[in-house]
PDB file of C-alpha atoms in Angstrom:
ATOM      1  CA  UNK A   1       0.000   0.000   0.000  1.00 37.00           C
ATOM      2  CA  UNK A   2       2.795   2.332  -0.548  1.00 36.00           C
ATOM      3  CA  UNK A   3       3.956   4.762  -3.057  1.00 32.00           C
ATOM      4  CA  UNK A   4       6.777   2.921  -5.430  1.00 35.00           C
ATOM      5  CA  UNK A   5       9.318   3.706  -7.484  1.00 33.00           C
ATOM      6  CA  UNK A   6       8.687   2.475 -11.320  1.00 28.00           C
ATOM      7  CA  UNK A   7      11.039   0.686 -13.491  1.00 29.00           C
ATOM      8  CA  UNK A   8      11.561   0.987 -17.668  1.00 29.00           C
ATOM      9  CA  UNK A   9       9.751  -0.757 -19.749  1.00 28.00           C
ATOM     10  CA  UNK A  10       9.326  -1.765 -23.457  1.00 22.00           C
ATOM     11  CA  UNK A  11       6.129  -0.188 -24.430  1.00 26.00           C
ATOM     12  CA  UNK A  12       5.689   1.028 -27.669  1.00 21.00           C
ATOM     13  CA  UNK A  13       3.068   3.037 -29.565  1.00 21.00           C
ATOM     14  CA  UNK A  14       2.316   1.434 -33.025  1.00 26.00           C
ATOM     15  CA  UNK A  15       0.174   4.083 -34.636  1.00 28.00           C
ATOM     16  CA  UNK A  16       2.947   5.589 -36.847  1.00 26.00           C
ATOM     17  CA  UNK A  17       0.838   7.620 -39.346  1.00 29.00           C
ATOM     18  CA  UNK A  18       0.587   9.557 -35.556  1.00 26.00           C
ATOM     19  CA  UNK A  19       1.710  13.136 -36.309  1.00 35.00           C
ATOM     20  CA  UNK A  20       3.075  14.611 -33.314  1.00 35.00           C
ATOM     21  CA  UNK A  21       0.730  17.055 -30.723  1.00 37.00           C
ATOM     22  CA  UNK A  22       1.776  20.934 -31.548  1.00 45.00           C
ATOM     23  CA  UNK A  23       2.431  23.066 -28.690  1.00 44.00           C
ATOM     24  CA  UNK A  24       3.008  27.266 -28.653  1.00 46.00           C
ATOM     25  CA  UNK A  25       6.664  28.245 -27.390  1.00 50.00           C
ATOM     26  CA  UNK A  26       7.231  28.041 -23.429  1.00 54.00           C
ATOM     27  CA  UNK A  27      10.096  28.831 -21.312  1.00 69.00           C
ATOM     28  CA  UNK A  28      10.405  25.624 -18.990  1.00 85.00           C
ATOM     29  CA  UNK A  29       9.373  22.138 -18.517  1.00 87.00           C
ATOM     30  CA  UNK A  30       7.394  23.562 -16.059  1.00 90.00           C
ATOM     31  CA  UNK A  31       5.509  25.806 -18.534  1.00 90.00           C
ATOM     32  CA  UNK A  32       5.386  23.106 -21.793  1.00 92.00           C
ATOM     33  CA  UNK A  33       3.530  20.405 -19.258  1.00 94.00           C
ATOM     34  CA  UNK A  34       0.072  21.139 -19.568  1.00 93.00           C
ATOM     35  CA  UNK A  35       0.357  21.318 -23.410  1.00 92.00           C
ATOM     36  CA  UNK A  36       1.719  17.577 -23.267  1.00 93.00           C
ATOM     37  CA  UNK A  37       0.048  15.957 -19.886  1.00 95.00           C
ATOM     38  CA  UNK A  38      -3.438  16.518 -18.411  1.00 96.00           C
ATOM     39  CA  UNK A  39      -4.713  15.632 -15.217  1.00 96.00           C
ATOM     40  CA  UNK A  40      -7.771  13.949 -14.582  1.00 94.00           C
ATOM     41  CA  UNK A  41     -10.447  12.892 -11.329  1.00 95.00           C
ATOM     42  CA  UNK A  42     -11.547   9.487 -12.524  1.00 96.00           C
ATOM     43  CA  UNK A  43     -15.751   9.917 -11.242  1.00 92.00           C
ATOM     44  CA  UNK A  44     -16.944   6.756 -14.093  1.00 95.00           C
ATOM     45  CA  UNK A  45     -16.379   3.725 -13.064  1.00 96.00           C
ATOM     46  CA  UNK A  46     -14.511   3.174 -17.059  1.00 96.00           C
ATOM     47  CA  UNK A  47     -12.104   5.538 -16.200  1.00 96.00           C
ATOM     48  CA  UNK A  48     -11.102   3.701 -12.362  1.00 98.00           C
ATOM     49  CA  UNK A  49     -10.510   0.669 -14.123  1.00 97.00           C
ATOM     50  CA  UNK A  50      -8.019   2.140 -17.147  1.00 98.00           C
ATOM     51  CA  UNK A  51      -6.072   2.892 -13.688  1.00 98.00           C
ATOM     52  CA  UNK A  52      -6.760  -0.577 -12.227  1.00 98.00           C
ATOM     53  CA  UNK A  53      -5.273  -1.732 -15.303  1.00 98.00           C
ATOM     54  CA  UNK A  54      -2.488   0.643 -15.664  1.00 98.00           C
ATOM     55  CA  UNK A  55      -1.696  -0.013 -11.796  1.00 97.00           C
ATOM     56  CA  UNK A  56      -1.456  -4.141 -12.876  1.00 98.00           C
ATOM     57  CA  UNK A  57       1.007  -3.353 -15.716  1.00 97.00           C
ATOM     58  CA  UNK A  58       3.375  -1.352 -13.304  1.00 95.00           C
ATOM     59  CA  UNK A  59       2.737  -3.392 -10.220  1.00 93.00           C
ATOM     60  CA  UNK A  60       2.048  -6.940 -10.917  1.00 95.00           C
ATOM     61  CA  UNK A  61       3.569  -7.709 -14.326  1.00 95.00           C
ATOM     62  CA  UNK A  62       6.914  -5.135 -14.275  1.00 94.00           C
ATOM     63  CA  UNK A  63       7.790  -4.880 -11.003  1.00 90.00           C
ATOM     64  CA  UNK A  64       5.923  -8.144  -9.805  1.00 90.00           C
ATOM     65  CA  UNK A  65       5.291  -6.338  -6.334  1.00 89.00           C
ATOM     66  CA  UNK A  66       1.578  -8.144  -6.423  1.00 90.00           C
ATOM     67  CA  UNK A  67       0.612 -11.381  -7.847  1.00 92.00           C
ATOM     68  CA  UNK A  68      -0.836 -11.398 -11.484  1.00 95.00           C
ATOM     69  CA  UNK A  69      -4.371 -10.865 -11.607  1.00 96.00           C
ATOM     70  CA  UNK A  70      -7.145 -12.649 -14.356  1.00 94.00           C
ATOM     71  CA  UNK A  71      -8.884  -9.992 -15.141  1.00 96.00           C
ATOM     72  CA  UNK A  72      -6.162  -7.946 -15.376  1.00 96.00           C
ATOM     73  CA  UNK A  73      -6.824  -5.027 -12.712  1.00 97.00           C
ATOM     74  CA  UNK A  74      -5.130  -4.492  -9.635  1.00 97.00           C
ATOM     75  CA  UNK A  75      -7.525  -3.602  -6.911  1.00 96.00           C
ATOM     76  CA  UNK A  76      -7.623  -3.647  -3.207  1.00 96.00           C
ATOM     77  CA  UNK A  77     -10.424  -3.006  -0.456  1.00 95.00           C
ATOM     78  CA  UNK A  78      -8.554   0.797  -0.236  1.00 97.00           C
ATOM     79  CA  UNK A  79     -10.293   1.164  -3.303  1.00 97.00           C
ATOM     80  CA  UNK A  80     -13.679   1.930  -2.419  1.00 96.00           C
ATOM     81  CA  UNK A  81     -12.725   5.117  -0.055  1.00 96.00           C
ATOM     82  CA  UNK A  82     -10.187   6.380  -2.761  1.00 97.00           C
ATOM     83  CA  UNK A  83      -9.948   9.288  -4.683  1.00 97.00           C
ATOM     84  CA  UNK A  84      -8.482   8.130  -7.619  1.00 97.00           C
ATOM     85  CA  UNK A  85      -5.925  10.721 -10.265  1.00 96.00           C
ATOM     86  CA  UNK A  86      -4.556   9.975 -13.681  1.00 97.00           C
ATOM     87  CA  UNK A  87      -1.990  11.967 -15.765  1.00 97.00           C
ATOM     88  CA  UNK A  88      -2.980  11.577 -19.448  1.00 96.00           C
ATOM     89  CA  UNK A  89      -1.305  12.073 -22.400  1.00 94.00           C
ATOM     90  CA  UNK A  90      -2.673  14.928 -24.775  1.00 92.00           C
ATOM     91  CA  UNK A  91      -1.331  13.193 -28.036  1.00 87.00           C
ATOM     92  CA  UNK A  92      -2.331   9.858 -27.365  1.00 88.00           C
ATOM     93  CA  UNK A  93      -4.751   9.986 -24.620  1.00 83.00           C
ATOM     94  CA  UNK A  94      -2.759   7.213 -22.940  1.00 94.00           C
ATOM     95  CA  UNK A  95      -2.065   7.109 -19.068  1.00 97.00           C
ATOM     96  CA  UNK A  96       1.136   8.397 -17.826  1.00 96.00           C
ATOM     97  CA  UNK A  97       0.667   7.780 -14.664  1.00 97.00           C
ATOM     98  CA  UNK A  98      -2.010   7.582 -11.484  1.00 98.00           C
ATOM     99  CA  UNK A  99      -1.934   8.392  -7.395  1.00 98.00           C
ATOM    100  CA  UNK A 100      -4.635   7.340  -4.796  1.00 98.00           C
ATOM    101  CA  UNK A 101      -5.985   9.476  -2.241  1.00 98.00           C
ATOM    102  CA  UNK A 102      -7.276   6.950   1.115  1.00 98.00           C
ATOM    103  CA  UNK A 103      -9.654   8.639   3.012  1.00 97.00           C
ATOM    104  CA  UNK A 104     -10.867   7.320   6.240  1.00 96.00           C
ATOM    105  CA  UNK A 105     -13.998   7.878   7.758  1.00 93.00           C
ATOM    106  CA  UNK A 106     -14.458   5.557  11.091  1.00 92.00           C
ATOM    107  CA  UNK A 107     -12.337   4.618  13.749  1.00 90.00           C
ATOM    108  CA  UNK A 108     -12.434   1.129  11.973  1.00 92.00           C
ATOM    109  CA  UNK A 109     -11.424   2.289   8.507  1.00 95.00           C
ATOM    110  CA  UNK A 110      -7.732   2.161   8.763  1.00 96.00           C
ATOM    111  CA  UNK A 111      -4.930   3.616   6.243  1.00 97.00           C
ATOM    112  CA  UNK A 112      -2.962   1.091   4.677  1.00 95.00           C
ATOM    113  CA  UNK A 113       0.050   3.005   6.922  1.00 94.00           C
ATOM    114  CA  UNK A 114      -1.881   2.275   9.928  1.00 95.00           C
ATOM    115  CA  UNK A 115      -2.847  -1.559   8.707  1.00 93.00           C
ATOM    116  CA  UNK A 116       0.615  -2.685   7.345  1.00 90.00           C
ATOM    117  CA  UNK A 117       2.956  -0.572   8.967  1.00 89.00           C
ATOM    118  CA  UNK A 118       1.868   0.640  12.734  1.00 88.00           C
ATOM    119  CA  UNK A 119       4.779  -0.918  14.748  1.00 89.00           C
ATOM    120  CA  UNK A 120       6.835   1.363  12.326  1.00 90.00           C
ATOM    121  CA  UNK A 121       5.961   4.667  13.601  1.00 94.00           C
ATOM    122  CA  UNK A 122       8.042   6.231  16.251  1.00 95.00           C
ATOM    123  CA  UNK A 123       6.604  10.210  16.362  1.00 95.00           C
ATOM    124  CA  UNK A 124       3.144   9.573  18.197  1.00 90.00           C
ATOM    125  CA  UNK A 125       2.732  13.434  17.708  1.00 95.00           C
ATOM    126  CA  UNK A 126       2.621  13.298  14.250  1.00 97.00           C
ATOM    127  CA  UNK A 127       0.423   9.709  14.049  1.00 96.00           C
ATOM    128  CA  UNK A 128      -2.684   8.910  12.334  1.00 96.00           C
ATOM    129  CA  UNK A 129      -4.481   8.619  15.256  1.00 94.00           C
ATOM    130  CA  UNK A 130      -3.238  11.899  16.938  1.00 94.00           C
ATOM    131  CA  UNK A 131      -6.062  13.606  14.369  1.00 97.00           C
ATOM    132  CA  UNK A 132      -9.781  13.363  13.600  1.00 96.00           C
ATOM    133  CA  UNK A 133     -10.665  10.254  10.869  1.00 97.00           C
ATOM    134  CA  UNK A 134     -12.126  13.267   8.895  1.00 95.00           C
ATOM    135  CA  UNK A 135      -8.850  15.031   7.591  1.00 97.00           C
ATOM    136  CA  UNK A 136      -6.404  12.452   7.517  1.00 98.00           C
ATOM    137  CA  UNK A 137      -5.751  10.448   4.308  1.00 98.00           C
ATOM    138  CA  UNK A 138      -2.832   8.657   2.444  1.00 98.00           C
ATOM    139  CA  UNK A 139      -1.291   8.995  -0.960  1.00 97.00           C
ATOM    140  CA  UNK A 140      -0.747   5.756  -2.055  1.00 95.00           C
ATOM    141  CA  UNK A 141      -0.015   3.330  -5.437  1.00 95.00           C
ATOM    142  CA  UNK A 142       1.728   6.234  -7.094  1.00 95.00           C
ATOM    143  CA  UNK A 143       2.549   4.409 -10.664  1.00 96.00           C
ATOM    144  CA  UNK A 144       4.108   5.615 -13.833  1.00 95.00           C
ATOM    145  CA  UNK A 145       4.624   3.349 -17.049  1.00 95.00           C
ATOM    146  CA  UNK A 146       8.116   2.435 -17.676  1.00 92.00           C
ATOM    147  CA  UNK A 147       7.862   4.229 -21.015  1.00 90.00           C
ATOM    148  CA  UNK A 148       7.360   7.582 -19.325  1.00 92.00           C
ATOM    149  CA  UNK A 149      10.383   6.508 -16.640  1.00 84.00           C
ATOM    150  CA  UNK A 150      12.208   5.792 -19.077  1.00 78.00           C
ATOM    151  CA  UNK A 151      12.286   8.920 -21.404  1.00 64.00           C
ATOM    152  CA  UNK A 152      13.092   7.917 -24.268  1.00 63.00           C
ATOM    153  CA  UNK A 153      12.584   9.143 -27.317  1.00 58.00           C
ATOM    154  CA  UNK A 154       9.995   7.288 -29.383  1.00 60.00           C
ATOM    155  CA  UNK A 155       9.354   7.605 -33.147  1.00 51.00           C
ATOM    156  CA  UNK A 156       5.820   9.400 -32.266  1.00 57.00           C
ATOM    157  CA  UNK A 157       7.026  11.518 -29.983  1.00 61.00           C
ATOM    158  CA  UNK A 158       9.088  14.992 -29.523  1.00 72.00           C
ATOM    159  CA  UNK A 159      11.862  15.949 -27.694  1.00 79.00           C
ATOM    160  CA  UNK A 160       9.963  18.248 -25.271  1.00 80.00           C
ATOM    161  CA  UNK A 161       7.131  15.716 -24.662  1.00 82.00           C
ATOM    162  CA  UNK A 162      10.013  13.599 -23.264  1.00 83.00           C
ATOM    163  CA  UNK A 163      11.803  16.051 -21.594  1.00 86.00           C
ATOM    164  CA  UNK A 164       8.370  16.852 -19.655  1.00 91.00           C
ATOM    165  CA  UNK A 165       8.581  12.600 -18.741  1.00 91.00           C
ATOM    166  CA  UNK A 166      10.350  13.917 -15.946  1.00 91.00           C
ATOM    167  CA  UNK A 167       7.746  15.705 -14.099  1.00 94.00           C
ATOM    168  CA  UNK A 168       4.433  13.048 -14.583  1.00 96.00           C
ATOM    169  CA  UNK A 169       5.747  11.508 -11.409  1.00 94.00           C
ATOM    170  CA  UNK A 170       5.851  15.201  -9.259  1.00 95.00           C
ATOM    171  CA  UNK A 171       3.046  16.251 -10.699  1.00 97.00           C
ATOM    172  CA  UNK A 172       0.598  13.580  -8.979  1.00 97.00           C
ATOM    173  CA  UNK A 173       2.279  15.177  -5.985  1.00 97.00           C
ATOM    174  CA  UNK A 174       0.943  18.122  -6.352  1.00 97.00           C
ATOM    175  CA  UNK A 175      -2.403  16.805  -7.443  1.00 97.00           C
ATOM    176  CA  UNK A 176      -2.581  14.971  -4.631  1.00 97.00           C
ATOM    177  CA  UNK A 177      -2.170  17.923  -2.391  1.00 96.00           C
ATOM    178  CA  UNK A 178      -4.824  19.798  -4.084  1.00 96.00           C
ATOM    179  CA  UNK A 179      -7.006  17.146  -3.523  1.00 96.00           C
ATOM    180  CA  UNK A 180      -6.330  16.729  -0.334  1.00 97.00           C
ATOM    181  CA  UNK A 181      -6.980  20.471  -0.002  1.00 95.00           C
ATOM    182  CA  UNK A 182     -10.391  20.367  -1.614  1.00 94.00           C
ATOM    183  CA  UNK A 183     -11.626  17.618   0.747  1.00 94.00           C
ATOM    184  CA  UNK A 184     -10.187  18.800   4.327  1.00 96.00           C
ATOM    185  CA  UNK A 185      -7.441  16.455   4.358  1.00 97.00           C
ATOM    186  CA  UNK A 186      -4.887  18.383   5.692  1.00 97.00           C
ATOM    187  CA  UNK A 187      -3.167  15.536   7.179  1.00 98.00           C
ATOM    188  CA  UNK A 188      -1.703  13.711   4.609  1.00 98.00           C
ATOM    189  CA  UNK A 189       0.817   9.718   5.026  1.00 98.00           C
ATOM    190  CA  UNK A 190       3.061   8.069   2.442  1.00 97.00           C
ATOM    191  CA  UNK A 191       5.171   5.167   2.666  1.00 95.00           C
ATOM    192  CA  UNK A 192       8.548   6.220   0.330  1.00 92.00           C
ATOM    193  CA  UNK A 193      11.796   5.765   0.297  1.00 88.00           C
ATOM    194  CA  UNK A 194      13.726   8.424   2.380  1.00 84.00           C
ATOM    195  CA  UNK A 195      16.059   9.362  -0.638  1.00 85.00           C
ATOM    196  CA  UNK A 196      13.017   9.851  -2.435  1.00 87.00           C
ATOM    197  CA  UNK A 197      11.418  12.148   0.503  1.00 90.00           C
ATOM    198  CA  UNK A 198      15.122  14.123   0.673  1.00 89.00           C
ATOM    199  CA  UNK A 199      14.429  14.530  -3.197  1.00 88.00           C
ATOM    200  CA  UNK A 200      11.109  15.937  -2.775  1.00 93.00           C
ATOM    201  CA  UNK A 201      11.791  18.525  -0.313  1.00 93.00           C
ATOM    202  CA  UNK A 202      14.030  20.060  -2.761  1.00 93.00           C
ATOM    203  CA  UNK A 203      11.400  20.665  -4.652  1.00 94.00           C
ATOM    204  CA  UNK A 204       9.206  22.153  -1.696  1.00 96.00           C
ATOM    205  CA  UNK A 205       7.609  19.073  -0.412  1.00 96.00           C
ATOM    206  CA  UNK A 206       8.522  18.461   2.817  1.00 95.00           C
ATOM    207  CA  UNK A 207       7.504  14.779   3.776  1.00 95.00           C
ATOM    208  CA  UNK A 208       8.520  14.656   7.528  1.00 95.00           C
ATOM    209  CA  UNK A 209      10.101  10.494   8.622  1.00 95.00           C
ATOM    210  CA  UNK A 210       7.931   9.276  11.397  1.00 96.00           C
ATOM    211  CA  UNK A 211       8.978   5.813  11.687  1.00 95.00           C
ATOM    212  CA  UNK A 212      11.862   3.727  10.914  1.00 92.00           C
ATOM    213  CA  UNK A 213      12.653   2.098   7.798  1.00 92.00           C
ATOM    214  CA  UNK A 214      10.903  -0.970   6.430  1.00 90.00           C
ATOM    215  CA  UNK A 215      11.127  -3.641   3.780  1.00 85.00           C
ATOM    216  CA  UNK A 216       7.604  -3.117   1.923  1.00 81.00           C
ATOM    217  CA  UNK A 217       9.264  -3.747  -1.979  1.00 75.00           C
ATOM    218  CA  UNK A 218      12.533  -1.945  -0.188  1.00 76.00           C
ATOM    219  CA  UNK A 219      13.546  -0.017   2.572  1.00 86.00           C
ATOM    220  CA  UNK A 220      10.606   2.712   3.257  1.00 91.00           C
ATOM    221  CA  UNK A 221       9.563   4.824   5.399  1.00 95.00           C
ATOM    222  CA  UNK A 222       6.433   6.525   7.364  1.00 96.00           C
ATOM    223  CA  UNK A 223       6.184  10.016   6.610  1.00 96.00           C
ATOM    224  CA  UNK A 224       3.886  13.062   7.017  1.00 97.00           C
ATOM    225  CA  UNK A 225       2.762  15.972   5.656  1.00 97.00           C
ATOM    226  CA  UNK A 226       0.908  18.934   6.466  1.00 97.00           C
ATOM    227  CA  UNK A 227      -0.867  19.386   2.949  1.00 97.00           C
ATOM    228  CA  UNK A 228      -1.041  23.239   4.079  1.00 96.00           C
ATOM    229  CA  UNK A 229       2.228  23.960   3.639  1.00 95.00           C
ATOM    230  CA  UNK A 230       2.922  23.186   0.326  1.00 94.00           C
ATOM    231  CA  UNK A 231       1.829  26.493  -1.435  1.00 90.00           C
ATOM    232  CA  UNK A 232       4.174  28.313   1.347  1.00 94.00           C
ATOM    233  CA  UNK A 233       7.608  26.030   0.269  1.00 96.00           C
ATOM    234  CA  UNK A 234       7.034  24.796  -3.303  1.00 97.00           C
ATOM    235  CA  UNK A 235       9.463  26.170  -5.661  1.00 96.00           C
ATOM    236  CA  UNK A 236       8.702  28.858  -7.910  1.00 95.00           C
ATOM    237  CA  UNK A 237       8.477  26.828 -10.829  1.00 95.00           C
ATOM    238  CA  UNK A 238       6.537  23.923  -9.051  1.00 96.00           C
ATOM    239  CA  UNK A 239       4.016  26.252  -7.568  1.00 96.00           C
ATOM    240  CA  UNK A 240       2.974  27.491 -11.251  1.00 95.00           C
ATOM    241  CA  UNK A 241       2.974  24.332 -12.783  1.00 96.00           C
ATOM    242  CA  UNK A 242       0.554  23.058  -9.417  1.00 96.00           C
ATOM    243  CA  UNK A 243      -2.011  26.056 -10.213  1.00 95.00           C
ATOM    244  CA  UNK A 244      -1.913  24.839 -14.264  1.00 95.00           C
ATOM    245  CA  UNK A 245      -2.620  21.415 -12.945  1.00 96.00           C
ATOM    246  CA  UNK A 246      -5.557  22.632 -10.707  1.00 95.00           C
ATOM    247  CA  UNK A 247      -7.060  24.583 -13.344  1.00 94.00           C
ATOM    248  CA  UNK A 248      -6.918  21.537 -15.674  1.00 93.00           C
ATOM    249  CA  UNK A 249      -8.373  19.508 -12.776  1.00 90.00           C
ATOM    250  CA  UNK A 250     -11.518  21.336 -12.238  1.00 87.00           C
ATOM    251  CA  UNK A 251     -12.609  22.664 -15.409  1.00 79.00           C
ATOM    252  CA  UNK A 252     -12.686  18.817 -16.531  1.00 60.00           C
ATOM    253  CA  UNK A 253     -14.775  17.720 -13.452  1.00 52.00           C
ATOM    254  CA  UNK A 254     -18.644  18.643 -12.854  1.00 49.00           C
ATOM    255  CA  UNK A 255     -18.055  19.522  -9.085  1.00 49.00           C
ATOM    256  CA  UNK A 256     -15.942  22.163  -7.399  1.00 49.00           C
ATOM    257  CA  UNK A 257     -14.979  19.148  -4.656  1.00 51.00           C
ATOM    258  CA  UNK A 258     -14.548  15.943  -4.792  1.00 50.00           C
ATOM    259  CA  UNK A 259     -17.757  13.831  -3.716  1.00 49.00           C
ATOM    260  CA  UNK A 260     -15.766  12.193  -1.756  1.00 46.00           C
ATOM    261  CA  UNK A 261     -15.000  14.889   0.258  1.00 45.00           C
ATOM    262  CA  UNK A 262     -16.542  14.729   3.986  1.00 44.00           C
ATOM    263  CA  UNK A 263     -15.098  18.246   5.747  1.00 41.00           C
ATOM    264  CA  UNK A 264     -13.997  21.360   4.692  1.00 38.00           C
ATOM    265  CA  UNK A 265     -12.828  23.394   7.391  1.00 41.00           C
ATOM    266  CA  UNK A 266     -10.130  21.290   9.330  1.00 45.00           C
ATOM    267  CA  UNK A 267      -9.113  23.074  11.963  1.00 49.00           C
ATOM    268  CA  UNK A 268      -6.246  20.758  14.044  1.00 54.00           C
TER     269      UNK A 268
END
């Protein structure tokens, strides 16, 4: 139930009368995104399972974290209370990549942190169960095709869609903390590696270790986050490219918040 880190893969696109998607001059990566990637609130029950599917492919058949499934969807009981995101590609329409959002609810309605991981946690300040059900939640089965990893340069593509490769796996970050945002859960948990968390706060996300290490796929860690924070420490760059991402967000979705959502004005 943790975030992971994706490995390369071999897939291909096989359209090649595909011309490749135009975009207008911009001066970063940062800026060139949205004309390449859009993000997307699966609400239809067709577009959870293209990320079931997408999550099996990563999961289950490349990195062989989770057994092989029939139907060829990898699903858990985390599901259900789950907000789930999707990068998309603009010339293809393919998924780049997808993050969960577990909510929890009742007392009995653990995170997968809480469930797997428990005897891990050392800061009982900064614990789960230190906050109200209603404005915790955990980002969880992060997962980016090894083709996007990867970056290279495919017959269909362009050099800037690739270069842009890089960010798919930051930017369901930062759509993770808007969500978050939008629903009252300020209190946000990952499991991740804590080179990966040292990476991140470069950027301006600043995961904070509240457990020791443990081997879940690799060594990982608890962490935390105070989803508030991030529009205070995000780098310049990051914080433009998380308010193009928002803006792509919610003019594609019917609502202003996510059903899902169950408070608003978090206050601890």
């Amino acid at each position: 139930m943790t975030l992971q880190s994706v490995a390369n893969s071999t897939a291909m696109l096989e359209d090649h009368n595909f011309e490749p998607y135009k975009v207008p001059p911009a001066n970063t990566i940062h800026e060139q995104f949205p004309h390449y990637f859009s993000a997307t609130l699966a609400e239809t029950e067709q577009q959870k399972q293209r990320i079931y599917r997408l999550r099996h492919q990563v999961y289950c058949e490349e990195l062989q974290f989770e057994p092989e499934r029939m139907d060829g969807e990898e699903q858990d009981d985390f599901d259900s209370r789950s907000l789930h995101v999707a990068i998309n590609k603009l010339s293809s329409d393919a998924l780049a990549g997808t993050v969960r959002i577990v909510t929890s609810q009742f007392n009995n309605e653990q995170l997968p942190l809480e469930h797997y991981c428990s005897n891990a946690l050392t800061n009982t300040v900064l614990a789960p169960n230190n906050f109200s059900r209603q404005h915790i939640c955990e980002i969880s089965r992060l997962a980016v095709p090894a083709d996007v990893r990867s970056r290279a340069l495919l017959s269909q593509q362009v050099a800037a869609e690739v270069n842009c490769n890089k960010l798919v796996a930051i930017s369901l970050y930062l759509v993770a903390q808007i969500l978050c945002l939008r629903a009252g859960r300020i209190h946000a948990y990952v499991m991740v590696e804590p080179a990966l968390a040292r990476a991140l706060r470069r950027v301006g996300i600043h995961f904070v270790q509240i457990g020791q290490p443990v081997n879940l796929n690799g060594l990982r860690a608890p962490h935390y986050l105070d989803v508030r924070t991030m529009t205070a420490t995000l780098k310049p760059d990051y914080l433009r490219l998380r308010t193009m991402l928002e803006a792509q967000l919610f003019n594609k979705t019917k609502h202003a918040r996510p059903s899902i959502a169950l408070c608003y004005s978090a206050k601890d």
